Amino acid sequence: MELFTITIQNPSDPHLTSLITLLEQELGDLHKHPCGVTLETFEASSVSGVTCVGHLPGFQLQLHGQEVWNRASRALAEYILAAKEEPLIRSLLDKERHLDLEERGKIETYCMQLLNGYEELNHADSRQRRKTKLSRILVKYLEEYTSLNLEGFIRFRLDNYLSELREVVDYAVDEYVLERQYQEFIGLLKYFVFIQDTKIPLAHLVHKGGHEFVLLNERWDPLEPSHVVEGMVVEMIDCDMEMEDMIVSTLINVSPGHIVIHTREKDSQVIKTIQQIFDTRVQVCDYCKDCEAHLSPGWKPQDQVIDVQH
């Protein structure tokens, strides 16, 4: 008794073996049981595939059919995720003509990271969610039909799944373009800093935590208004300008020959941005005797105290 036949358009598809392996793993004891099922592969001029056959007279559709469909749907869902998802992402990215091949390759990698939940705490949840949704659609199909053309099924029966992939691609492309523009802007600022004359020898940027920064000169005095537009004690609460933009703009305006950043949050984004732009001019201090009074009282670093050159 033929239970279902799965066909693949490409007769030389190397993934056919993995599909059969997944089906064998899922069907497990049913595949080996005398009253179970057998998988039979075939290859024609334009297609290849596998047929699942129930052993008669022991196999009874009403008793065993649902279990076979449930297990087969899980195997097919896993196959789509493992063998078809990345090519689907690639085909969607191929339509982004404004991106070159190298850029599409980078975005493809990022898409797969997003799909597999690498930015989430439980990275397996994202993939499992898609697999469960695919399994539900597949099992409903197998309950009604015995023939499944995999490429056609993906194209015409998985609208929501394909829409999710398109959303991921759109998001990844937008993020990549924004990052590219950001890096180009950083490069422009670095060049501007490089050609600009130094106005003061040293500036201390004290990061008090969160969004609060104070800019001081080499004598630890607040910089005069002649050096800083509207002074520099920045409380970034309900401010239209981004914190990074405000601080970087002020430092460029001051144009110090050397910058010492005193912070307890040296991995924060604004600190990394300043390091990118001002490069070798920057020294990051997470503790010294001079900045102790300006930062958290009683705080001591686990590492050695940094000797800040004034």
PDB file of C-alpha atoms in Angstrom:
ATOM      1  CA  MET A   1       0.000   0.000   0.000  1.00  0.00           C
ATOM      2  CA  GLU A   2       1.496   3.333  -1.090  1.00  0.00           C
ATOM      3  CA  LEU A   3       1.246   5.835   1.763  1.00  0.00           C
ATOM      4  CA  PHE A   4       3.025   8.772   0.136  1.00  0.00           C
ATOM      5  CA  THR A   5       5.590   9.610  -2.540  1.00  0.00           C
ATOM      6  CA  ILE A   6       7.946  12.560  -2.282  1.00  0.00           C
ATOM      7  CA  THR A   7       9.537  13.826  -5.477  1.00  0.00           C
ATOM      8  CA  ILE A   8      12.458  16.203  -5.953  1.00  0.00           C
ATOM      9  CA  GLN A   9      12.890  18.057  -9.238  1.00  0.00           C
ATOM     10  CA  ASN A  10      16.633  17.569  -9.497  1.00  0.00           C
ATOM     11  CA  PRO A  11      17.310  13.849 -10.060  1.00  0.00           C
ATOM     12  CA  SER A  12      20.927  14.256  -8.979  1.00  0.00           C
ATOM     13  CA  ASP A  13      20.077  16.180  -5.806  1.00  0.00           C
ATOM     14  CA  PRO A  14      22.758  15.207  -3.269  1.00  0.00           C
ATOM     15  CA  HIS A  15      20.334  15.933  -0.442  1.00  0.00           C
ATOM     16  CA  LEU A  16      18.046  13.022  -1.382  1.00  0.00           C
ATOM     17  CA  THR A  17      20.191  10.716   0.728  1.00  0.00           C
ATOM     18  CA  SER A  18      19.782  12.988   3.740  1.00  0.00           C
ATOM     19  CA  LEU A  19      16.002  13.041   3.209  1.00  0.00           C
ATOM     20  CA  ILE A  20      15.892   9.243   3.221  1.00  0.00           C
ATOM     21  CA  THR A  21      18.078   9.157   6.326  1.00  0.00           C
ATOM     22  CA  LEU A  22      15.749  11.572   8.131  1.00  0.00           C
ATOM     23  CA  LEU A  23      12.705   9.510   7.164  1.00  0.00           C
ATOM     24  CA  GLU A  24      14.382   6.311   8.368  1.00  0.00           C
ATOM     25  CA  GLN A  25      15.300   7.970  11.677  1.00  0.00           C
ATOM     26  CA  GLU A  26      11.791   9.284  12.264  1.00  0.00           C
ATOM     27  CA  LEU A  27       9.983   6.133  11.165  1.00  0.00           C
ATOM     28  CA  GLY A  28      12.391   4.122  13.265  1.00  0.00           C
ATOM     29  CA  ASP A  29      10.692   1.010  14.612  1.00  0.00           C
ATOM     30  CA  LEU A  30       7.886   1.350  12.039  1.00  0.00           C
ATOM     31  CA  HIS A  31      10.432   1.000   9.288  1.00  0.00           C
ATOM     32  CA  LYS A  32      11.711  -2.269  10.740  1.00  0.00           C
ATOM     33  CA  HIS A  33       8.466  -3.794  12.010  1.00  0.00           C
ATOM     34  CA  PRO A  34       6.873  -6.587   9.914  1.00  0.00           C
ATOM     35  CA  CYS A  35       3.610  -4.670  10.001  1.00  0.00           C
ATOM     36  CA  GLY A  36       5.381  -1.379   9.353  1.00  0.00           C
ATOM     37  CA  VAL A  37       6.571   0.485   6.279  1.00  0.00           C
ATOM     38  CA  THR A  38       9.294   0.345   3.643  1.00  0.00           C
ATOM     39  CA  LEU A  39      11.033   3.249   1.893  1.00  0.00           C
ATOM     40  CA  GLU A  40      11.702   2.768  -1.805  1.00  0.00           C
ATOM     41  CA  THR A  41      13.796   5.250  -3.779  1.00  0.00           C
ATOM     42  CA  PHE A  42      13.458   5.926  -7.497  1.00  0.00           C
ATOM     43  CA  GLU A  43      15.086   8.075 -10.147  1.00  0.00           C
ATOM     44  CA  ALA A  44      13.687   9.182 -13.502  1.00  0.00           C
ATOM     45  CA  SER A  45      14.896  11.517 -16.215  1.00  0.00           C
ATOM     46  CA  SER A  46      13.702  14.698 -14.517  1.00  0.00           C
ATOM     47  CA  VAL A  47      12.872  13.743 -10.935  1.00  0.00           C
ATOM     48  CA  SER A  48      13.997  11.536  -8.094  1.00  0.00           C
ATOM     49  CA  GLY A  49      12.319  10.658  -4.859  1.00  0.00           C
ATOM     50  CA  VAL A  50      11.180   8.175  -2.289  1.00  0.00           C
ATOM     51  CA  THR A  51       7.959   6.206  -1.778  1.00  0.00           C
ATOM     52  CA  CYS A  52       6.707   5.003   1.599  1.00  0.00           C
ATOM     53  CA  VAL A  53       4.869   1.677   1.337  1.00  0.00           C
ATOM     54  CA  GLY A  54       2.873  -0.010   4.098  1.00  0.00           C
ATOM     55  CA  HIS A  55       3.398  -3.772   4.631  1.00  0.00           C
ATOM     56  CA  LEU A  56       0.205  -5.637   3.909  1.00  0.00           C
ATOM     57  CA  PRO A  57      -1.739  -7.354   5.368  1.00  0.00           C
ATOM     58  CA  GLY A  58      -0.249  -6.298   8.720  1.00  0.00           C
ATOM     59  CA  PHE A  59      -0.281  -2.556   8.092  1.00  0.00           C
ATOM     60  CA  GLN A  60      -3.688  -0.991   8.655  1.00  0.00           C
ATOM     61  CA  LEU A  61      -4.178   2.599   7.533  1.00  0.00           C
ATOM     62  CA  GLN A  62      -6.713   3.465  10.237  1.00  0.00           C
ATOM     63  CA  LEU A  63      -4.463   2.135  12.995  1.00  0.00           C
ATOM     64  CA  HIS A  64      -1.000   3.080  11.738  1.00  0.00           C
ATOM     65  CA  GLY A  65      -1.487   5.810   9.137  1.00  0.00           C
ATOM     66  CA  GLN A  66      -1.549   8.829  11.458  1.00  0.00           C
ATOM     67  CA  GLU A  67       1.670   7.810  13.181  1.00  0.00           C
ATOM     68  CA  VAL A  68       3.436   7.465   9.825  1.00  0.00           C
ATOM     69  CA  TRP A  69       2.207  10.880   8.654  1.00  0.00           C
ATOM     70  CA  ASN A  70       3.213  12.543  11.913  1.00  0.00           C
ATOM     71  CA  ARG A  71       6.711  11.125  11.803  1.00  0.00           C
ATOM     72  CA  ALA A  72       7.183  11.725   8.085  1.00  0.00           C
ATOM     73  CA  SER A  73       6.087  15.347   8.460  1.00  0.00           C
ATOM     74  CA  ARG A  74       8.767  15.921  11.121  1.00  0.00           C
ATOM     75  CA  ALA A  75      11.400  14.426   8.835  1.00  0.00           C
ATOM     76  CA  LEU A  76      10.267  16.571   5.913  1.00  0.00           C
ATOM     77  CA  ALA A  77      10.196  19.704   8.068  1.00  0.00           C
ATOM     78  CA  GLU A  78      13.747  19.024   9.215  1.00  0.00           C
ATOM     79  CA  TYR A  79      14.803  18.427   5.618  1.00  0.00           C
ATOM     80  CA  ILE A  80      13.352  21.764   4.490  1.00  0.00           C
ATOM     81  CA  LEU A  81      15.166  23.608   7.265  1.00  0.00           C
ATOM     82  CA  ALA A  82      18.461  21.794   6.759  1.00  0.00           C
ATOM     83  CA  ALA A  83      18.617  21.521   2.974  1.00  0.00           C
ATOM     84  CA  LYS A  84      16.273  24.129   1.492  1.00  0.00           C
ATOM     85  CA  GLU A  85      16.223  27.105   3.833  1.00  0.00           C
ATOM     86  CA  GLU A  86      19.665  28.482   2.989  1.00  0.00           C
ATOM     87  CA  PRO A  87      19.132  28.191  -0.807  1.00  0.00           C
ATOM     88  CA  LEU A  88      15.780  29.955  -0.358  1.00  0.00           C
ATOM     89  CA  ILE A  89      17.504  32.792   1.488  1.00  0.00           C
ATOM     90  CA  ARG A  90      20.135  32.942  -1.258  1.00  0.00           C
ATOM     91  CA  SER A  91      17.494  33.148  -3.993  1.00  0.00           C
ATOM     92  CA  LEU A  92      15.782  36.023  -2.174  1.00  0.00           C
ATOM     93  CA  LEU A  93      19.093  37.857  -1.805  1.00  0.00           C
ATOM     94  CA  ASP A  94      19.846  37.387  -5.508  1.00  0.00           C
ATOM     95  CA  LYS A  95      17.032  39.855  -6.173  1.00  0.00           C
ATOM     96  CA  GLU A  96      18.914  42.550  -4.243  1.00  0.00           C
ATOM     97  CA  ARG A  97      20.782  43.817  -7.299  1.00  0.00           C
ATOM     98  CA  HIS A  98      22.291  46.798  -5.465  1.00  0.00           C
ATOM     99  CA  LEU A  99      24.437  44.400  -3.434  1.00  0.00           C
ATOM    100  CA  ASP A 100      27.504  42.666  -4.823  1.00  0.00           C
ATOM    101  CA  LEU A 101      28.228  38.966  -4.409  1.00  0.00           C
ATOM    102  CA  GLU A 102      30.442  39.419  -1.351  1.00  0.00           C
ATOM    103  CA  GLU A 103      27.854  41.585   0.382  1.00  0.00           C
ATOM    104  CA  ARG A 104      25.083  39.089  -0.332  1.00  0.00           C
ATOM    105  CA  GLY A 105      27.278  36.358   1.135  1.00  0.00           C
ATOM    106  CA  LYS A 106      27.730  38.315   4.364  1.00  0.00           C
ATOM    107  CA  ILE A 107      24.017  39.050   4.618  1.00  0.00           C
ATOM    108  CA  GLU A 108      23.183  35.402   3.939  1.00  0.00           C
ATOM    109  CA  THR A 109      25.340  34.386   6.892  1.00  0.00           C
ATOM    110  CA  TYR A 110      23.604  36.970   9.067  1.00  0.00           C
ATOM    111  CA  CYS A 111      20.174  35.745   7.922  1.00  0.00           C
ATOM    112  CA  MET A 112      21.016  32.199   8.948  1.00  0.00           C
ATOM    113  CA  GLN A 113      22.181  33.458  12.329  1.00  0.00           C
ATOM    114  CA  LEU A 114      18.891  35.291  12.788  1.00  0.00           C
ATOM    115  CA  LEU A 115      16.867  32.277  11.688  1.00  0.00           C
ATOM    116  CA  ASN A 116      18.736  29.982  14.032  1.00  0.00           C
ATOM    117  CA  GLY A 117      18.292  32.390  16.906  1.00  0.00           C
ATOM    118  CA  TYR A 118      21.930  33.151  17.673  1.00  0.00           C
ATOM    119  CA  GLU A 119      20.873  36.528  19.086  1.00  0.00           C
ATOM    120  CA  GLU A 120      18.438  34.921  21.489  1.00  0.00           C
ATOM    121  CA  LEU A 121      19.128  33.345  24.867  1.00  0.00           C
ATOM    122  CA  ASN A 122      17.536  30.065  23.800  1.00  0.00           C
ATOM    123  CA  HIS A 123      18.912  29.866  20.263  1.00  0.00           C
ATOM    124  CA  ALA A 124      17.199  26.560  19.478  1.00  0.00           C
ATOM    125  CA  ASP A 125      13.693  27.981  20.016  1.00  0.00           C
ATOM    126  CA  SER A 126      13.545  29.937  16.767  1.00  0.00           C
ATOM    127  CA  ARG A 127      14.390  26.937  14.614  1.00  0.00           C
ATOM    128  CA  GLN A 128      12.129  24.591  16.559  1.00  0.00           C
ATOM    129  CA  ARG A 129       9.225  26.994  16.175  1.00  0.00           C
ATOM    130  CA  ARG A 130       9.589  26.959  12.380  1.00  0.00           C
ATOM    131  CA  LYS A 131       9.966  23.199  12.333  1.00  0.00           C
ATOM    132  CA  THR A 132       6.772  22.749  14.344  1.00  0.00           C
ATOM    133  CA  LYS A 133       4.823  25.063  12.032  1.00  0.00           C
ATOM    134  CA  LEU A 134       6.114  23.252   8.939  1.00  0.00           C
ATOM    135  CA  SER A 135       5.287  19.862  10.454  1.00  0.00           C
ATOM    136  CA  ARG A 136       1.686  20.886  11.061  1.00  0.00           C
ATOM    137  CA  ILE A 137       1.237  21.980   7.445  1.00  0.00           C
ATOM    138  CA  LEU A 138       2.935  18.854   6.105  1.00  0.00           C
ATOM    139  CA  VAL A 139       0.932  16.401   8.179  1.00  0.00           C
ATOM    140  CA  LYS A 140      -2.341  17.950   7.014  1.00  0.00           C
ATOM    141  CA  TYR A 141      -1.186  17.562   3.419  1.00  0.00           C
ATOM    142  CA  LEU A 142      -0.089  13.936   3.867  1.00  0.00           C
ATOM    143  CA  GLU A 143      -3.439  13.087   5.442  1.00  0.00           C
ATOM    144  CA  GLU A 144      -5.156  14.109   2.187  1.00  0.00           C
ATOM    145  CA  TYR A 145      -2.670  13.421  -0.603  1.00  0.00           C
ATOM    146  CA  THR A 146      -0.237  10.634  -1.435  1.00  0.00           C
ATOM    147  CA  SER A 147       1.991  12.611  -3.818  1.00  0.00           C
ATOM    148  CA  LEU A 148       4.144  15.517  -2.704  1.00  0.00           C
ATOM    149  CA  ASN A 149       6.432  17.457  -5.044  1.00  0.00           C
ATOM    150  CA  LEU A 150       8.746  19.169  -2.618  1.00  0.00           C
ATOM    151  CA  GLU A 151       9.661  22.227  -4.710  1.00  0.00           C
ATOM    152  CA  GLY A 152       6.024  22.845  -5.633  1.00  0.00           C
ATOM    153  CA  PHE A 153       4.914  22.353  -2.033  1.00  0.00           C
ATOM    154  CA  ILE A 154       7.411  24.937  -0.783  1.00  0.00           C
ATOM    155  CA  ARG A 155       6.462  27.421  -3.478  1.00  0.00           C
ATOM    156  CA  PHE A 156       2.678  27.146  -3.313  1.00  0.00           C
ATOM    157  CA  ARG A 157       1.841  25.752   0.132  1.00  0.00           C
ATOM    158  CA  LEU A 158       4.273  27.554   2.435  1.00  0.00           C
ATOM    159  CA  ASP A 159       3.271  31.190   1.939  1.00  0.00           C
ATOM    160  CA  ASN A 160       3.649  32.131   5.607  1.00  0.00           C
ATOM    161  CA  TYR A 161       7.009  30.407   5.875  1.00  0.00           C
ATOM    162  CA  LEU A 162       8.320  32.149   2.757  1.00  0.00           C
ATOM    163  CA  SER A 163       6.975  35.470   4.038  1.00  0.00           C
ATOM    164  CA  GLU A 164       8.933  34.958   7.250  1.00  0.00           C
ATOM    165  CA  LEU A 165      12.091  34.337   5.247  1.00  0.00           C
ATOM    166  CA  ARG A 166      11.461  37.494   3.205  1.00  0.00           C
ATOM    167  CA  GLU A 167      11.034  39.501   6.406  1.00  0.00           C
ATOM    168  CA  VAL A 168      14.332  38.158   7.726  1.00  0.00           C
ATOM    169  CA  VAL A 169      16.083  39.036   4.449  1.00  0.00           C
ATOM    170  CA  ASP A 170      14.593  42.550   4.424  1.00  0.00           C
ATOM    171  CA  TYR A 171      15.661  43.104   8.023  1.00  0.00           C
ATOM    172  CA  ALA A 172      19.182  41.782   7.406  1.00  0.00           C
ATOM    173  CA  VAL A 173      19.616  43.908   4.273  1.00  0.00           C
ATOM    174  CA  ASP A 174      18.461  47.035   6.121  1.00  0.00           C
ATOM    175  CA  GLU A 175      20.809  46.298   9.006  1.00  0.00           C
ATOM    176  CA  TYR A 176      23.715  45.700   6.640  1.00  0.00           C
ATOM    177  CA  VAL A 177      23.099  48.925   4.710  1.00  0.00           C
ATOM    178  CA  LEU A 178      22.840  50.910   7.947  1.00  0.00           C
ATOM    179  CA  GLU A 179      26.061  49.335   9.246  1.00  0.00           C
ATOM    180  CA  ARG A 180      27.824  50.093   5.950  1.00  0.00           C
ATOM    181  CA  GLN A 181      26.689  53.709   6.082  1.00  0.00           C
ATOM    182  CA  TYR A 182      27.762  53.893   9.730  1.00  0.00           C
ATOM    183  CA  GLN A 183      31.241  52.579   8.928  1.00  0.00           C
ATOM    184  CA  GLU A 184      31.557  55.001   6.002  1.00  0.00           C
ATOM    185  CA  PHE A 185      30.601  57.838   8.340  1.00  0.00           C
ATOM    186  CA  ILE A 186      33.109  56.639  10.949  1.00  0.00           C
ATOM    187  CA  GLY A 187      35.771  56.577   8.229  1.00  0.00           C
ATOM    188  CA  LEU A 188      34.917  60.147   7.257  1.00  0.00           C
ATOM    189  CA  LEU A 189      35.162  61.283  10.884  1.00  0.00           C
ATOM    190  CA  LYS A 190      38.500  59.511  11.301  1.00  0.00           C
ATOM    191  CA  TYR A 191      39.839  61.343   8.268  1.00  0.00           C
ATOM    192  CA  PHE A 192      38.544  64.658   9.597  1.00  0.00           C
ATOM    193  CA  VAL A 193      40.229  64.019  12.961  1.00  0.00           C
ATOM    194  CA  PHE A 194      43.463  63.070  11.155  1.00  0.00           C
ATOM    195  CA  ILE A 195      43.715  66.330   9.183  1.00  0.00           C
ATOM    196  CA  GLN A 196      42.474  68.587  12.005  1.00  0.00           C
ATOM    197  CA  ASP A 197      44.930  70.578  14.066  1.00  0.00           C
ATOM    198  CA  THR A 198      45.168  69.800  17.786  1.00  0.00           C
ATOM    199  CA  LYS A 199      43.575  72.479  19.982  1.00  0.00           C
ATOM    200  CA  ILE A 200      44.349  71.137  23.460  1.00  0.00           C
ATOM    201  CA  PRO A 201      46.965  68.570  24.568  1.00  0.00           C
ATOM    202  CA  LEU A 202      44.744  66.344  26.707  1.00  0.00           C
ATOM    203  CA  ALA A 203      41.085  65.798  27.547  1.00  0.00           C
ATOM    204  CA  HIS A 204      39.604  63.601  30.247  1.00  0.00           C
ATOM    205  CA  LEU A 205      36.217  62.153  29.339  1.00  0.00           C
ATOM    206  CA  VAL A 206      34.629  60.925  32.564  1.00  0.00           C
ATOM    207  CA  HIS A 207      31.811  58.449  32.062  1.00  0.00           C
ATOM    208  CA  LYS A 208      29.801  58.488  35.261  1.00  0.00           C
ATOM    209  CA  GLY A 209      27.598  55.679  34.057  1.00  0.00           C
ATOM    210  CA  GLY A 210      24.565  55.345  31.871  1.00  0.00           C
ATOM    211  CA  HIS A 211      24.149  58.505  29.798  1.00  0.00           C
ATOM    212  CA  GLU A 212      26.150  60.918  31.952  1.00  0.00           C
ATOM    213  CA  PHE A 213      29.524  62.226  30.753  1.00  0.00           C
ATOM    214  CA  VAL A 214      31.784  65.073  31.879  1.00  0.00           C
ATOM    215  CA  LEU A 215      34.591  66.549  29.768  1.00  0.00           C
ATOM    216  CA  LEU A 216      37.631  67.952  31.602  1.00  0.00           C
ATOM    217  CA  ASN A 217      40.974  69.397  30.540  1.00  0.00           C
ATOM    218  CA  GLU A 218      44.451  68.163  31.472  1.00  0.00           C
ATOM    219  CA  ARG A 219      44.161  69.869  34.888  1.00  0.00           C
ATOM    220  CA  TRP A 220      40.833  68.133  35.562  1.00  0.00           C
ATOM    221  CA  ASP A 221      38.970  71.426  35.227  1.00  0.00           C
ATOM    222  CA  PRO A 222      35.764  71.650  33.182  1.00  0.00           C
ATOM    223  CA  LEU A 223      36.532  72.843  29.693  1.00  0.00           C
ATOM    224  CA  GLU A 224      35.668  76.443  29.062  1.00  0.00           C
ATOM    225  CA  PRO A 225      32.786  77.381  26.755  1.00  0.00           C
ATOM    226  CA  SER A 226      35.355  78.620  24.208  1.00  0.00           C
ATOM    227  CA  HIS A 227      36.345  75.007  23.699  1.00  0.00           C
ATOM    228  CA  VAL A 228      32.959  73.344  24.014  1.00  0.00           C
ATOM    229  CA  VAL A 229      29.690  74.318  22.446  1.00  0.00           C
ATOM    230  CA  GLU A 230      27.247  74.938  25.330  1.00  0.00           C
ATOM    231  CA  GLY A 231      29.551  73.280  27.863  1.00  0.00           C
ATOM    232  CA  MET A 232      29.811  69.571  28.541  1.00  0.00           C
ATOM    233  CA  VAL A 233      27.836  67.940  31.273  1.00  0.00           C
ATOM    234  CA  VAL A 234      25.622  65.760  29.155  1.00  0.00           C
ATOM    235  CA  GLU A 235      22.477  64.287  30.633  1.00  0.00           C
ATOM    236  CA  MET A 236      21.043  62.390  27.682  1.00  0.00           C
ATOM    237  CA  ILE A 237      17.427  62.269  28.823  1.00  0.00           C
ATOM    238  CA  ASP A 238      14.797  63.169  26.232  1.00  0.00           C
ATOM    239  CA  CYS A 239      17.519  64.672  24.066  1.00  0.00           C
ATOM    240  CA  ASP A 240      16.956  64.822  20.316  1.00  0.00           C
ATOM    241  CA  MET A 241      20.603  64.137  19.507  1.00  0.00           C
ATOM    242  CA  GLU A 242      21.965  60.651  20.047  1.00  0.00           C
ATOM    243  CA  MET A 243      24.452  60.283  22.886  1.00  0.00           C
ATOM    244  CA  GLU A 244      27.227  59.100  20.559  1.00  0.00           C
ATOM    245  CA  ASP A 245      26.692  62.004  18.173  1.00  0.00           C
ATOM    246  CA  MET A 246      26.791  64.587  20.968  1.00  0.00           C
ATOM    247  CA  ILE A 247      29.952  63.260  22.593  1.00  0.00           C
ATOM    248  CA  VAL A 248      31.829  62.637  19.343  1.00  0.00           C
ATOM    249  CA  SER A 249      30.838  66.051  17.984  1.00  0.00           C
ATOM    250  CA  THR A 250      32.092  67.721  21.150  1.00  0.00           C
ATOM    251  CA  LEU A 251      35.400  65.839  21.125  1.00  0.00           C
ATOM    252  CA  ILE A 252      35.981  66.707  17.482  1.00  0.00           C
ATOM    253  CA  ASN A 253      35.258  70.353  18.290  1.00  0.00           C
ATOM    254  CA  VAL A 254      37.716  70.276  21.210  1.00  0.00           C
ATOM    255  CA  SER A 255      40.284  68.345  19.104  1.00  0.00           C
ATOM    256  CA  PRO A 256      42.512  67.012  21.925  1.00  0.00           C
ATOM    257  CA  GLY A 257      45.877  65.483  21.167  1.00  0.00           C
ATOM    258  CA  HIS A 258      45.190  62.714  23.656  1.00  0.00           C
ATOM    259  CA  ILE A 259      41.943  61.447  25.212  1.00  0.00           C
ATOM    260  CA  VAL A 260      41.677  59.488  28.443  1.00  0.00           C
ATOM    261  CA  ILE A 261      38.273  57.891  28.924  1.00  0.00           C
ATOM    262  CA  HIS A 262      37.534  57.085  32.543  1.00  0.00           C
ATOM    263  CA  THR A 263      34.731  54.560  32.710  1.00  0.00           C
ATOM    264  CA  ARG A 264      33.449  51.514  34.510  1.00  0.00           C
ATOM    265  CA  GLU A 265      31.664  50.449  31.314  1.00  0.00           C
ATOM    266  CA  LYS A 266      34.505  50.176  28.817  1.00  0.00           C
ATOM    267  CA  ASP A 267      32.543  47.795  26.567  1.00  0.00           C
ATOM    268  CA  SER A 268      29.686  50.266  25.995  1.00  0.00           C
ATOM    269  CA  GLN A 269      28.975  51.246  22.402  1.00  0.00           C
ATOM    270  CA  VAL A 270      29.840  54.923  22.796  1.00  0.00           C
ATOM    271  CA  ILE A 271      33.280  54.069  24.183  1.00  0.00           C
ATOM    272  CA  LYS A 272      33.960  51.729  21.260  1.00  0.00           C
ATOM    273  CA  THR A 273      32.857  54.414  18.789  1.00  0.00           C
ATOM    274  CA  ILE A 274      35.207  56.998  20.284  1.00  0.00           C
ATOM    275  CA  GLN A 275      38.048  54.465  20.095  1.00  0.00           C
ATOM    276  CA  GLN A 276      37.248  53.800  16.442  1.00  0.00           C
ATOM    277  CA  ILE A 277      37.273  57.469  15.496  1.00  0.00           C
ATOM    278  CA  PHE A 278      40.197  58.744  17.553  1.00  0.00           C
ATOM    279  CA  ASP A 279      42.207  55.530  17.331  1.00  0.00           C
ATOM    280  CA  THR A 280      45.658  55.856  18.953  1.00  0.00           C
ATOM    281  CA  ARG A 281      44.735  59.109  20.676  1.00  0.00           C
ATOM    282  CA  VAL A 282      42.470  57.190  23.069  1.00  0.00           C
ATOM    283  CA  GLN A 283      43.380  55.489  26.315  1.00  0.00           C
ATOM    284  CA  VAL A 284      40.661  53.775  28.348  1.00  0.00           C
ATOM    285  CA  CYS A 285      41.030  53.807  32.127  1.00  0.00           C
ATOM    286  CA  ASP A 286      38.800  51.671  34.310  1.00  0.00           C
ATOM    287  CA  TYR A 287      40.480  52.875  37.515  1.00  0.00           C
ATOM    288  CA  CYS A 288      43.121  55.424  38.559  1.00  0.00           C
ATOM    289  CA  LYS A 289      43.632  57.593  41.649  1.00  0.00           C
ATOM    290  CA  ASP A 290      42.505  60.737  39.814  1.00  0.00           C
ATOM    291  CA  CYS A 291      39.196  59.427  38.482  1.00  0.00           C
ATOM    292  CA  GLU A 292      38.201  57.638  41.698  1.00  0.00           C
ATOM    293  CA  ALA A 293      36.593  60.780  43.087  1.00  0.00           C
ATOM    294  CA  HIS A 294      34.571  61.313  39.917  1.00  0.00           C
ATOM    295  CA  LEU A 295      33.267  57.782  39.612  1.00  0.00           C
ATOM    296  CA  SER A 296      31.707  55.187  41.935  1.00  0.00           C
ATOM    297  CA  PRO A 297      33.058  55.609  45.479  1.00  0.00           C
ATOM    298  CA  GLY A 298      34.692  52.530  46.887  1.00  0.00           C
ATOM    299  CA  TRP A 299      34.844  50.798  43.488  1.00  0.00           C
ATOM    300  CA  LYS A 300      37.998  48.729  42.902  1.00  0.00           C
ATOM    301  CA  PRO A 301      38.925  46.907  39.698  1.00  0.00           C
ATOM    302  CA  GLN A 302      39.749  43.231  39.612  1.00  0.00           C
ATOM    303  CA  ASP A 303      42.706  43.921  37.352  1.00  0.00           C
ATOM    304  CA  GLN A 304      45.720  46.059  38.088  1.00  0.00           C
ATOM    305  CA  VAL A 305      45.320  49.815  38.336  1.00  0.00           C
ATOM    306  CA  ILE A 306      46.038  51.552  35.031  1.00  0.00           C
ATOM    307  CA  ASP A 307      48.791  54.143  35.100  1.00  0.00           C
ATOM    308  CA  VAL A 308      47.275  57.032  33.151  1.00  0.00           C
ATOM    309  CA  GLN A 309      49.787  59.261  31.426  1.00  0.00           C
ATOM    310  CA  HIS A 310      48.829  62.928  31.975  1.00  0.00           C
TER     311      HIS A 310
END
